[in-house]
Amino acid sequence: MKEKKIAAVVGIFLGLVFIISMFFLIKIYGTSSMKEGSYAKIYQKGRFVKKISMEEETTFIIEGKHGKYNKVQVKDGAIGIVEASCPDFLCGKMGFLSKGPIPITCLPNELVIEIYNEGEGAQNTYNNSNENKEAGVNEQEEIDGVVY
Amino acid sequence: MKKQKAVSIFALVIFMGCMLLITSLKEETDTEVYEKTDILMGTNFQGTIYGGKEDILPDLVMELRNLELETLSAKEESSEIGKLNTTGGQGNYVKISEQLCGYLNDTLNISEQSSGALDPTVGNISGLWDFGGANERLPGQEEIERELSKVGYEKILRKEKAVLLPKEMTIDLGAVGKGIGTDYAADYIRENEDIKGAVIALGGSIAILGSKPDGEIFKLAIVNPRGENGEILGILSLKGDCFISTSGDYEKCFIIDGKRYHHILNPKTGYPAESGLISVTVVCNSGLKSDGLSTACFVLGLDEGMKLLEKYGAEGIFVDEDKNVYVTEGMASLFTLKAKEYKVVE
């Protein structure tokens, strides 16, 4: 009887350890492989302002000080600046981008829009459109930066 | 009894297995990753640091901003360069900091070695064109000739930590500014021994340091000079530490009557360089050098550019207007061409 009790306690203990192990395993593994879809992160003056899914259809204004603003639009899986207070409108001239790695930048308003494509969280990915269209695949390679 | 023992042993094995797995995974994911995006030196800053006790990126950004405002910026009247630029023609040597002296010497060294293909005194002409600015335009021939007379790095006189500028001459370190920024960032990061690796990008000038936590090599994309929406020319696989810069005719440019006017000026003519190249990427052991050499090589063209890189022990990737890609020997195995309309010429 005593042995049975000990076995039960050990069993419960190991069961608990197993459940806790699985919990951590999922936590560690799960988050890194979870697909988020394409999204964009908007920064103003070095501060993170907004994360937005590229699947949305939306238009919004990011306001700065002294009447500065950038009107951002997300449509058809791409993001771009359609109106801005900056004198050169270089940010708008960059057009609509659907993939990284070069961010949309508005220097006068200190605004940066980084685009992250489907896949693992932190790093930019790219897909070479021509190659992939021909091959019929949507393979992406992770990169650590881009020189331009 | 036997059954119980077997179950216990089985459970114990599973338990130990799980613990082993967790500890091994934990080691792998233990490295902290810090990231920051900002605007600096007239371009975007993107920093990623692997490891380290705390996030030093905000402090680094502050330091770089100070470097720009207090030392490098030709637009800031109160910066060292700004002050120096008001002294042209005064006839006396002006003292400069050891830091600026170092940057200036390294820049002028490239000017000398490239026979003036990189010239920090060309700033006034760049101002006429104002590429990427609100007053972007095609200046008249007379205007350019007038400013051209004030250009010439060899007219800058130096002794120890002092500089004498001739009348109306100004210095602009814009062509190497981002490279200097990545050098500064690299030194700053290296002071923290517990940082394992980092990628610091100032616009298209990048420093890669140490290694990634997973031990993988760094992959950098070179942008397709004739692509749209950030298409890629190819991938460079590199180990830290090294510095990478690209100069191309596609950034900050405008087209009039089908002719492309880009921001890399030939200091001899005052007009955009026409060397047959559309993009040059340089990899070497210093940000200032990679930045300055990519500009100089772009102006010099393929043959002279290759010779210049040899002098510095630097590597490079040259792309000409016929979409031929020329890769230096040391880069050949590290570069993978991705854009199909280009071809690598052996």
Coordinates of C-alpha atoms in Angstrom, one line a residue:
Chain A
M1 CA 0.0 0.0 0.0
K2 CA 2.8 2.4 1.0
E3 CA 4.6 1.7 -2.2
K4 CA 1.5 2.4 -4.2
K5 CA 1.1 5.7 -2.4
I6 CA 4.7 6.7 -3.2
A7 CA 4.2 5.6 -6.8
A8 CA 1.1 7.8 -7.0
V9 CA 2.9 10.8 -5.5
V10 CA 5.9 10.3 -7.8
G11 CA 3.5 9.9 -10.7
I12 CA 1.6 13.1 -10.0
F13 CA 4.8 15.0 -9.4
L14 CA 6.2 13.8 -12.7
G15 CA 3.0 14.5 -14.4
L16 CA 3.2 18.1 -13.2
V17 CA 6.8 18.4 -14.2
F18 CA 5.8 17.1 -17.7
I19 CA 3.0 19.6 -18.0
I20 CA 5.2 22.5 -16.9
S21 CA 7.9 21.3 -19.3
M22 CA 5.5 21.3 -22.1
F23 CA 4.3 24.8 -21.2
F24 CA 7.8 26.2 -21.4
L25 CA 8.5 24.2 -24.6
I26 CA 5.5 25.7 -26.3
K27 CA 6.4 29.2 -25.0
I28 CA 9.9 28.9 -26.3
Y29 CA 9.2 27.2 -29.6
G30 CA 5.7 28.5 -30.2
T31 CA 6.4 32.2 -30.4
S32 CA 9.3 32.0 -32.7
S33 CA 7.5 29.9 -35.4
M34 CA 4.2 31.6 -35.1
K35 CA 3.2 33.2 -38.4
E36 CA 2.1 36.8 -38.1
G37 CA 1.5 37.7 -41.7
S38 CA 3.0 40.9 -43.2
Y39 CA 2.9 43.9 -41.0
A40 CA 4.4 47.4 -40.8
K41 CA 5.9 49.1 -37.8
I42 CA 5.8 52.9 -37.7
Y43 CA 8.3 55.0 -35.7
Q44 CA 8.3 58.7 -35.1
K45 CA 11.4 60.5 -33.7
G46 CA 12.8 57.1 -32.8
R47 CA 9.7 56.0 -30.8
F48 CA 7.5 53.1 -31.8
V49 CA 4.1 54.5 -32.7
K50 CA 2.0 51.8 -34.3
K51 CA 2.0 48.3 -35.7
I52 CA -0.4 47.6 -38.5
S53 CA -1.3 44.5 -40.4
M54 CA -0.7 44.8 -44.2
E55 CA -3.9 42.8 -44.7
E56 CA -6.0 45.8 -43.5
E57 CA -7.5 48.5 -45.7
T58 CA -7.0 51.7 -43.8
T59 CA -5.9 55.3 -43.9
F60 CA -4.7 57.2 -40.9
I61 CA -2.7 60.3 -39.9
I62 CA 0.5 60.3 -37.9
E63 CA 0.7 63.7 -36.3
G64 CA 3.9 65.4 -35.2
K65 CA 4.7 68.7 -33.5
H66 CA 4.1 72.1 -35.1
G67 CA 1.5 70.9 -37.6
K68 CA 3.7 68.2 -39.1
Y69 CA 1.8 65.1 -40.3
N70 CA 2.0 62.1 -42.6
K71 CA -1.1 60.5 -44.0
V72 CA -0.5 56.8 -44.3
Q73 CA -2.5 54.4 -46.4
V74 CA -2.6 50.6 -46.3
K75 CA -4.3 48.9 -49.3
D76 CA -3.9 45.8 -51.4
G77 CA -1.2 44.5 -49.1
A78 CA 1.0 47.5 -49.5
I79 CA 1.7 50.6 -47.4
G80 CA 2.5 54.2 -48.5
I81 CA 2.3 57.8 -47.6
V82 CA -0.4 59.7 -49.6
E83 CA -0.1 63.1 -48.1
A84 CA 2.4 64.9 -45.9
S85 CA 3.4 68.2 -44.5
C86 CA 7.1 67.8 -45.6
P87 CA 8.3 70.2 -48.3
D88 CA 9.9 67.6 -50.6
F89 CA 7.3 64.7 -50.3
L90 CA 10.1 62.2 -50.9
C91 CA 8.3 59.8 -48.5
G92 CA 5.3 59.8 -50.8
K93 CA 7.4 59.5 -53.9
M94 CA 8.7 56.1 -52.6
G95 CA 5.2 54.9 -53.5
F96 CA 3.5 51.9 -52.0
L97 CA 5.7 49.1 -50.7
S98 CA 4.6 45.6 -49.9
K99 CA 7.9 44.2 -48.7
G100 CA 11.1 45.1 -47.0
P101 CA 13.9 45.6 -46.6
I102 CA 14.2 49.3 -47.4
P103 CA 12.0 51.3 -45.0
I104 CA 9.8 54.2 -46.1
T105 CA 11.4 57.3 -44.6
C106 CA 10.3 60.9 -44.1
L107 CA 13.3 62.8 -42.9
P108 CA 11.7 66.2 -42.2
N109 CA 9.0 64.6 -40.0
E110 CA 11.4 61.9 -38.6
L111 CA 9.0 59.1 -39.6
V112 CA 10.1 55.6 -40.5
I113 CA 7.9 52.7 -41.7
E114 CA 9.5 49.3 -41.6
I115 CA 7.9 46.4 -43.4
Y116 CA 8.1 42.9 -42.1
N117 CA 7.0 40.1 -44.2
E118 CA 5.4 36.8 -43.2
G119 CA 7.8 34.6 -41.2
E120 CA 9.8 35.0 -38.1
G121 CA 9.4 38.1 -36.0
A122 CA 12.5 40.2 -35.7
Q123 CA 14.2 40.2 -39.0
N124 CA 13.4 41.5 -42.3
T125 CA 12.8 39.1 -45.1
Y126 CA 12.7 39.6 -48.8
N127 CA 11.4 37.6 -51.7
N128 CA 12.8 38.1 -55.1
S129 CA 9.7 38.7 -57.1
N130 CA 10.9 37.5 -60.6
E131 CA 12.5 34.4 -59.3
N132 CA 9.6 33.4 -57.2
K133 CA 7.0 34.1 -59.8
E134 CA 8.8 31.8 -62.2
A135 CA 9.3 29.1 -59.7
G136 CA 5.8 29.5 -58.4
V137 CA 7.0 29.5 -54.8
N138 CA 6.9 32.1 -52.1
E139 CA 10.2 31.3 -50.6
Q140 CA 11.7 33.9 -48.4
E141 CA 15.2 34.4 -47.1
E142 CA 16.0 36.1 -43.9
I143 CA 18.5 39.0 -44.2
D144 CA 20.2 41.1 -41.6
G145 CA 20.3 44.3 -43.5
V146 CA 20.4 46.0 -46.9
V147 CA 23.0 48.2 -48.6
Y148 CA 21.7 50.8 -51.0
Chain B
M1 CA 5.9 -3.9 -8.3
K2 CA 7.8 -4.5 -11.5
K3 CA 5.3 -2.5 -13.4
Q4 CA 5.6 0.4 -10.9
K5 CA 9.3 0.4 -11.2
A6 CA 9.1 0.4 -15.0
V7 CA 6.6 3.3 -14.9
S8 CA 8.8 5.2 -12.5
I9 CA 11.9 4.8 -14.6
F10 CA 10.0 5.7 -17.7
A11 CA 8.7 8.8 -16.1
L12 CA 12.1 9.7 -14.8
V13 CA 13.6 9.3 -18.3
I14 CA 10.9 11.6 -19.7
F15 CA 11.4 14.1 -16.9
M16 CA 15.2 14.2 -17.5
G17 CA 14.7 14.4 -21.2
C18 CA 12.4 17.4 -20.8
M19 CA 14.8 19.2 -18.4
L20 CA 17.7 18.6 -20.8
L21 CA 15.6 20.0 -23.7
I22 CA 14.6 23.0 -21.7
T23 CA 18.1 23.8 -20.6
S24 CA 19.5 23.4 -24.1
L25 CA 16.8 25.6 -25.6
K26 CA 17.2 28.2 -22.9
E27 CA 20.9 28.5 -23.6
E28 CA 20.1 29.1 -27.2
T29 CA 17.4 31.8 -26.6
D30 CA 19.2 33.3 -23.6
T31 CA 20.8 36.1 -25.7
E32 CA 18.9 39.3 -25.5
V33 CA 18.1 41.0 -28.7
Y34 CA 17.8 44.8 -28.7
E35 CA 16.5 46.8 -31.6
K36 CA 16.1 50.5 -32.4
T37 CA 14.8 52.5 -35.4
D38 CA 15.4 56.2 -35.6
I39 CA 16.3 59.1 -38.0
L40 CA 19.9 60.2 -37.8
M41 CA 22.4 62.0 -40.1
G42 CA 19.8 62.6 -42.7
T43 CA 18.9 59.0 -43.0
N44 CA 17.3 56.1 -41.1
F45 CA 19.1 54.3 -38.3
Q46 CA 18.4 50.7 -37.7
G47 CA 20.4 48.9 -35.0
T48 CA 20.2 45.3 -33.7
I49 CA 22.4 44.2 -30.8
Y50 CA 22.7 40.6 -29.7
G51 CA 23.6 40.1 -26.0
G52 CA 24.7 42.6 -23.4
K53 CA 23.4 43.4 -20.0
E54 CA 21.2 46.4 -21.0
D55 CA 20.0 48.2 -24.1
I56 CA 22.7 50.6 -25.1
L57 CA 21.0 51.6 -28.4
P58 CA 19.2 54.7 -27.0
D59 CA 22.6 56.0 -25.7
L60 CA 24.3 55.2 -28.9
V61 CA 21.7 57.1 -30.9
M62 CA 22.3 60.1 -28.6
E63 CA 26.0 59.9 -29.1
L64 CA 25.6 59.7 -32.9
R65 CA 23.3 62.7 -32.9
N66 CA 25.9 64.7 -30.9
L67 CA 28.6 63.6 -33.3
E68 CA 26.5 64.9 -36.1
L69 CA 25.5 68.2 -34.5
E70 CA 28.8 69.0 -32.7
T71 CA 31.3 67.7 -35.2
L72 CA 30.3 66.6 -38.7
S73 CA 27.3 68.5 -40.0
A74 CA 28.2 71.2 -42.5
K75 CA 24.6 72.5 -42.2
E76 CA 25.1 73.3 -38.5
E77 CA 26.9 76.5 -38.0
S78 CA 27.9 75.6 -34.5
S79 CA 29.5 72.2 -35.5
E80 CA 33.2 71.9 -35.8
I81 CA 32.9 71.7 -39.6
G82 CA 30.4 74.5 -39.6
K83 CA 32.8 76.8 -37.8
L84 CA 35.7 75.7 -39.9
N85 CA 33.8 76.6 -43.0
T86 CA 33.5 80.2 -42.0
T87 CA 37.2 80.6 -41.8
G88 CA 38.1 80.1 -45.5
G89 CA 40.4 82.8 -46.8
Q90 CA 41.3 84.2 -43.3
G91 CA 44.9 83.0 -43.8
N92 CA 45.5 81.4 -40.5
Y93 CA 45.4 77.8 -39.3
V94 CA 42.3 76.8 -37.4
K95 CA 42.7 74.2 -34.6
I96 CA 40.4 71.2 -34.9
S97 CA 39.8 68.3 -32.5
E98 CA 41.8 65.1 -32.7
Q99 CA 38.6 63.3 -33.6
L100 CA 37.8 65.5 -36.6
C101 CA 41.5 65.6 -37.6
G102 CA 41.4 61.8 -37.8
Y103 CA 38.3 61.8 -40.0
L104 CA 39.7 64.5 -42.3
N105 CA 43.1 62.8 -42.7
D106 CA 41.4 59.4 -43.6
T107 CA 39.1 61.2 -46.1
L108 CA 41.9 63.2 -47.7
N109 CA 43.9 60.0 -47.9
I110 CA 41.2 58.5 -50.2
S111 CA 41.1 61.8 -52.1
E112 CA 44.8 61.5 -52.8
Q113 CA 44.8 57.8 -53.6
S114 CA 41.8 58.3 -56.0
S115 CA 43.3 61.4 -57.7
G116 CA 40.4 63.5 -56.4
A117 CA 37.5 61.2 -57.3
L118 CA 36.4 61.7 -53.7
D119 CA 36.7 65.3 -52.8
P120 CA 35.2 66.8 -49.5
T121 CA 35.3 70.3 -51.0
V122 CA 32.6 69.6 -53.6
G123 CA 29.8 70.5 -51.1
N124 CA 29.0 73.9 -52.7
I125 CA 28.2 72.2 -56.0
S126 CA 26.1 69.6 -54.4
G127 CA 24.2 72.5 -52.9
L128 CA 23.4 73.8 -56.3
W129 CA 21.8 70.5 -57.4
D130 CA 20.2 69.9 -54.0
F131 CA 19.5 66.3 -54.8
G132 CA 16.6 65.0 -52.7
G133 CA 16.0 68.5 -51.3
A134 CA 13.2 71.0 -51.8
N135 CA 15.2 72.9 -54.4
E136 CA 16.3 70.0 -56.5
R137 CA 17.2 71.3 -60.0
L138 CA 19.6 71.2 -63.0
P139 CA 22.0 74.1 -62.4
G140 CA 23.3 76.3 -65.2
Q141 CA 26.8 75.7 -66.6
E142 CA 28.0 79.1 -65.4
E143 CA 26.9 78.5 -61.8
I144 CA 28.7 75.1 -61.8
E145 CA 31.9 76.6 -63.2
R146 CA 31.8 79.4 -60.7
E147 CA 31.6 76.9 -57.8
L148 CA 34.1 74.5 -59.4
S149 CA 36.8 77.1 -59.0
K150 CA 36.4 76.7 -55.2
V151 CA 36.8 72.9 -55.3
G152 CA 40.1 71.0 -54.8
Y153 CA 41.0 69.0 -51.8
E154 CA 44.7 69.6 -52.5
K155 CA 44.3 73.3 -51.6
I156 CA 43.4 72.4 -48.0
L157 CA 46.5 73.0 -45.9
R158 CA 47.1 70.9 -42.9
K159 CA 49.6 70.9 -40.0
E160 CA 49.2 68.7 -37.0
K161 CA 45.7 69.3 -35.7
A162 CA 45.1 72.5 -37.6
V163 CA 43.6 73.3 -41.0
L164 CA 43.8 76.3 -43.3
L165 CA 41.1 76.7 -46.0
P166 CA 41.5 79.0 -49.0
K167 CA 38.9 81.7 -49.7
E168 CA 35.3 80.5 -50.1
M169 CA 36.3 76.8 -49.8
T170 CA 34.2 74.6 -47.6
I171 CA 34.5 71.1 -46.4
D172 CA 31.6 68.6 -46.4
L173 CA 32.1 65.1 -45.0
G174 CA 28.7 64.0 -46.2
A175 CA 30.2 61.4 -48.6
V176 CA 31.8 59.6 -45.6
G177 CA 29.4 60.8 -42.8
K178 CA 27.4 57.6 -42.6
G179 CA 30.6 55.5 -42.7
I180 CA 32.0 57.6 -39.8
G181 CA 28.8 57.0 -38.0
T182 CA 29.1 53.2 -38.3
D183 CA 32.7 53.4 -37.2
Y184 CA 31.7 55.4 -34.1
A185 CA 28.9 52.9 -33.4
A186 CA 31.3 49.9 -33.8
D187 CA 33.8 51.4 -31.3
Y188 CA 31.0 52.2 -28.9
I189 CA 29.6 48.7 -29.0
R190 CA 33.0 47.0 -28.7
E191 CA 33.4 48.7 -25.3
N192 CA 30.7 46.3 -24.1
E193 CA 32.4 43.0 -23.8
D194 CA 29.2 41.1 -23.1
I195 CA 27.7 42.0 -26.5
K196 CA 28.0 39.1 -28.8
G197 CA 27.1 40.7 -32.1
A198 CA 25.5 43.7 -33.8
V199 CA 24.2 45.1 -37.1
I200 CA 24.2 48.9 -37.3
A201 CA 22.8 50.5 -40.4
L202 CA 22.9 54.2 -41.2
G203 CA 20.9 54.4 -44.4
G204 CA 22.8 52.0 -46.7
S205 CA 26.0 52.0 -44.8
I206 CA 26.2 49.0 -42.5
A207 CA 28.6 47.7 -39.8
I208 CA 28.4 44.1 -38.8
L209 CA 30.1 43.0 -35.6
G210 CA 30.8 39.8 -33.8
S211 CA 28.4 37.0 -34.6
K212 CA 24.7 36.1 -34.3
P213 CA 23.6 34.1 -31.3
D214 CA 22.8 31.1 -33.5
G215 CA 26.3 31.2 -35.0
E216 CA 24.9 31.9 -38.4
I217 CA 26.7 34.3 -40.8
F218 CA 25.2 37.7 -41.5
K219 CA 23.3 38.0 -44.7
L220 CA 23.1 41.4 -46.4
A221 CA 21.1 42.3 -49.4
I222 CA 22.5 44.6 -52.1
V223 CA 19.6 46.5 -53.7
N224 CA 18.9 46.1 -57.4
P225 CA 20.0 49.4 -58.9
R226 CA 17.3 49.2 -61.6
G227 CA 14.7 47.3 -59.5
E228 CA 11.5 48.6 -57.9
N229 CA 10.0 48.1 -54.5
G230 CA 13.3 47.1 -52.8
E231 CA 14.2 44.3 -55.2
I232 CA 17.4 42.6 -54.5
L233 CA 20.5 42.3 -56.8
G234 CA 22.1 39.7 -54.6
I235 CA 23.1 38.5 -51.2
L236 CA 26.4 39.0 -49.4
S237 CA 27.2 36.4 -46.7
L238 CA 29.6 37.9 -44.2
K239 CA 31.2 37.4 -40.9
G240 CA 31.8 40.2 -38.4
D241 CA 33.6 42.5 -38.2
C242 CA 33.3 44.4 -41.4
F243 CA 31.8 47.5 -42.9
I244 CA 29.7 47.7 -46.1
S245 CA 28.6 50.7 -48.2
T246 CA 27.0 51.1 -51.6
S247 CA 27.1 54.1 -54.0
G248 CA 24.6 54.1 -56.8
D249 CA 23.0 56.4 -59.4
Y250 CA 19.4 55.3 -58.4
E251 CA 19.2 57.1 -55.0
K252 CA 18.6 60.8 -54.9
C253 CA 18.3 61.3 -58.7
F254 CA 16.0 62.9 -61.2
I255 CA 15.4 62.5 -64.9
I256 CA 15.1 65.3 -67.4
D257 CA 14.5 64.5 -71.1
G258 CA 15.3 60.9 -70.4
K259 CA 18.7 61.7 -68.9
R260 CA 19.4 60.6 -65.3
Y261 CA 21.0 63.1 -63.0
H262 CA 22.2 61.5 -59.8
H263 CA 23.8 62.7 -56.6
I264 CA 27.3 61.3 -57.0
L265 CA 29.2 64.3 -58.6
N266 CA 32.4 64.1 -60.4
P267 CA 34.5 66.7 -58.6
K268 CA 36.4 67.5 -61.8
T269 CA 33.2 68.5 -63.8
G270 CA 30.6 69.3 -61.2
Y271 CA 28.2 67.1 -63.0
P272 CA 27.0 63.6 -62.0
A273 CA 29.7 61.0 -62.6
E274 CA 29.4 59.1 -65.9
S275 CA 31.8 56.2 -65.5
G276 CA 29.6 53.5 -66.9
L277 CA 28.8 52.1 -63.4
I278 CA 25.4 52.2 -61.8
S279 CA 26.3 50.7 -58.4
V280 CA 29.4 50.0 -56.4
T281 CA 29.5 48.1 -53.1
V282 CA 32.6 48.1 -51.0
V283 CA 33.4 45.8 -48.0
C284 CA 36.4 46.6 -45.8
N285 CA 37.6 47.1 -42.2
S286 CA 36.4 50.7 -41.7
G287 CA 33.1 52.5 -42.3
L288 CA 34.7 55.7 -43.4
K289 CA 36.8 53.8 -46.0
S290 CA 33.9 51.7 -47.3
D291 CA 31.8 54.8 -47.7
G292 CA 34.5 56.9 -49.3
L293 CA 35.8 54.2 -51.5
S294 CA 32.4 53.3 -52.9
T295 CA 31.9 56.9 -53.9
A296 CA 35.4 57.2 -55.3
C297 CA 35.1 53.9 -57.2
F298 CA 31.8 55.0 -58.7
V299 CA 33.4 58.1 -60.1
L300 CA 36.5 56.3 -61.3
G301 CA 34.8 53.5 -63.1
L302 CA 35.5 49.8 -63.1
D303 CA 39.3 49.5 -63.9
E304 CA 40.5 52.4 -61.8
G305 CA 38.1 51.5 -59.1
M306 CA 39.4 48.0 -58.8
K307 CA 42.9 49.3 -58.5
L308 CA 41.9 51.7 -55.8
L309 CA 40.3 48.9 -53.8
E310 CA 43.6 46.9 -54.1
K311 CA 45.5 49.7 -52.5
Y312 CA 43.2 49.5 -49.4
G313 CA 42.9 45.7 -49.3
A314 CA 39.1 46.3 -49.7
E315 CA 36.7 44.1 -51.6
G316 CA 33.9 45.2 -53.9
I317 CA 31.0 44.5 -56.3
F318 CA 30.7 46.7 -59.3
V319 CA 27.6 46.8 -61.6
D320 CA 27.8 48.5 -65.0
E321 CA 25.0 50.0 -67.1
D322 CA 24.8 46.8 -69.2
K323 CA 23.9 44.9 -66.0
N324 CA 27.3 43.1 -65.8
V325 CA 28.4 42.4 -62.3
Y326 CA 32.1 42.4 -61.4
V327 CA 33.1 40.9 -58.1
T328 CA 36.6 41.1 -56.5
E329 CA 38.4 37.8 -55.8
G330 CA 37.8 37.9 -52.1
M331 CA 34.1 38.4 -52.5
A332 CA 33.5 35.9 -55.2
S333 CA 32.5 33.0 -52.9
L334 CA 30.5 35.3 -50.6
F335 CA 28.2 36.9 -53.1
T336 CA 25.1 35.2 -54.6
L337 CA 23.5 36.9 -57.5
K338 CA 19.7 36.9 -57.3
A339 CA 18.4 39.2 -60.0
K340 CA 18.1 37.3 -63.2
E341 CA 18.5 40.2 -65.6
Y342 CA 22.1 40.6 -64.4
K343 CA 25.1 38.4 -65.0
V344 CA 28.4 38.0 -63.1
V345 CA 31.4 38.5 -65.4
E346 CA 34.4 36.4 -64.3

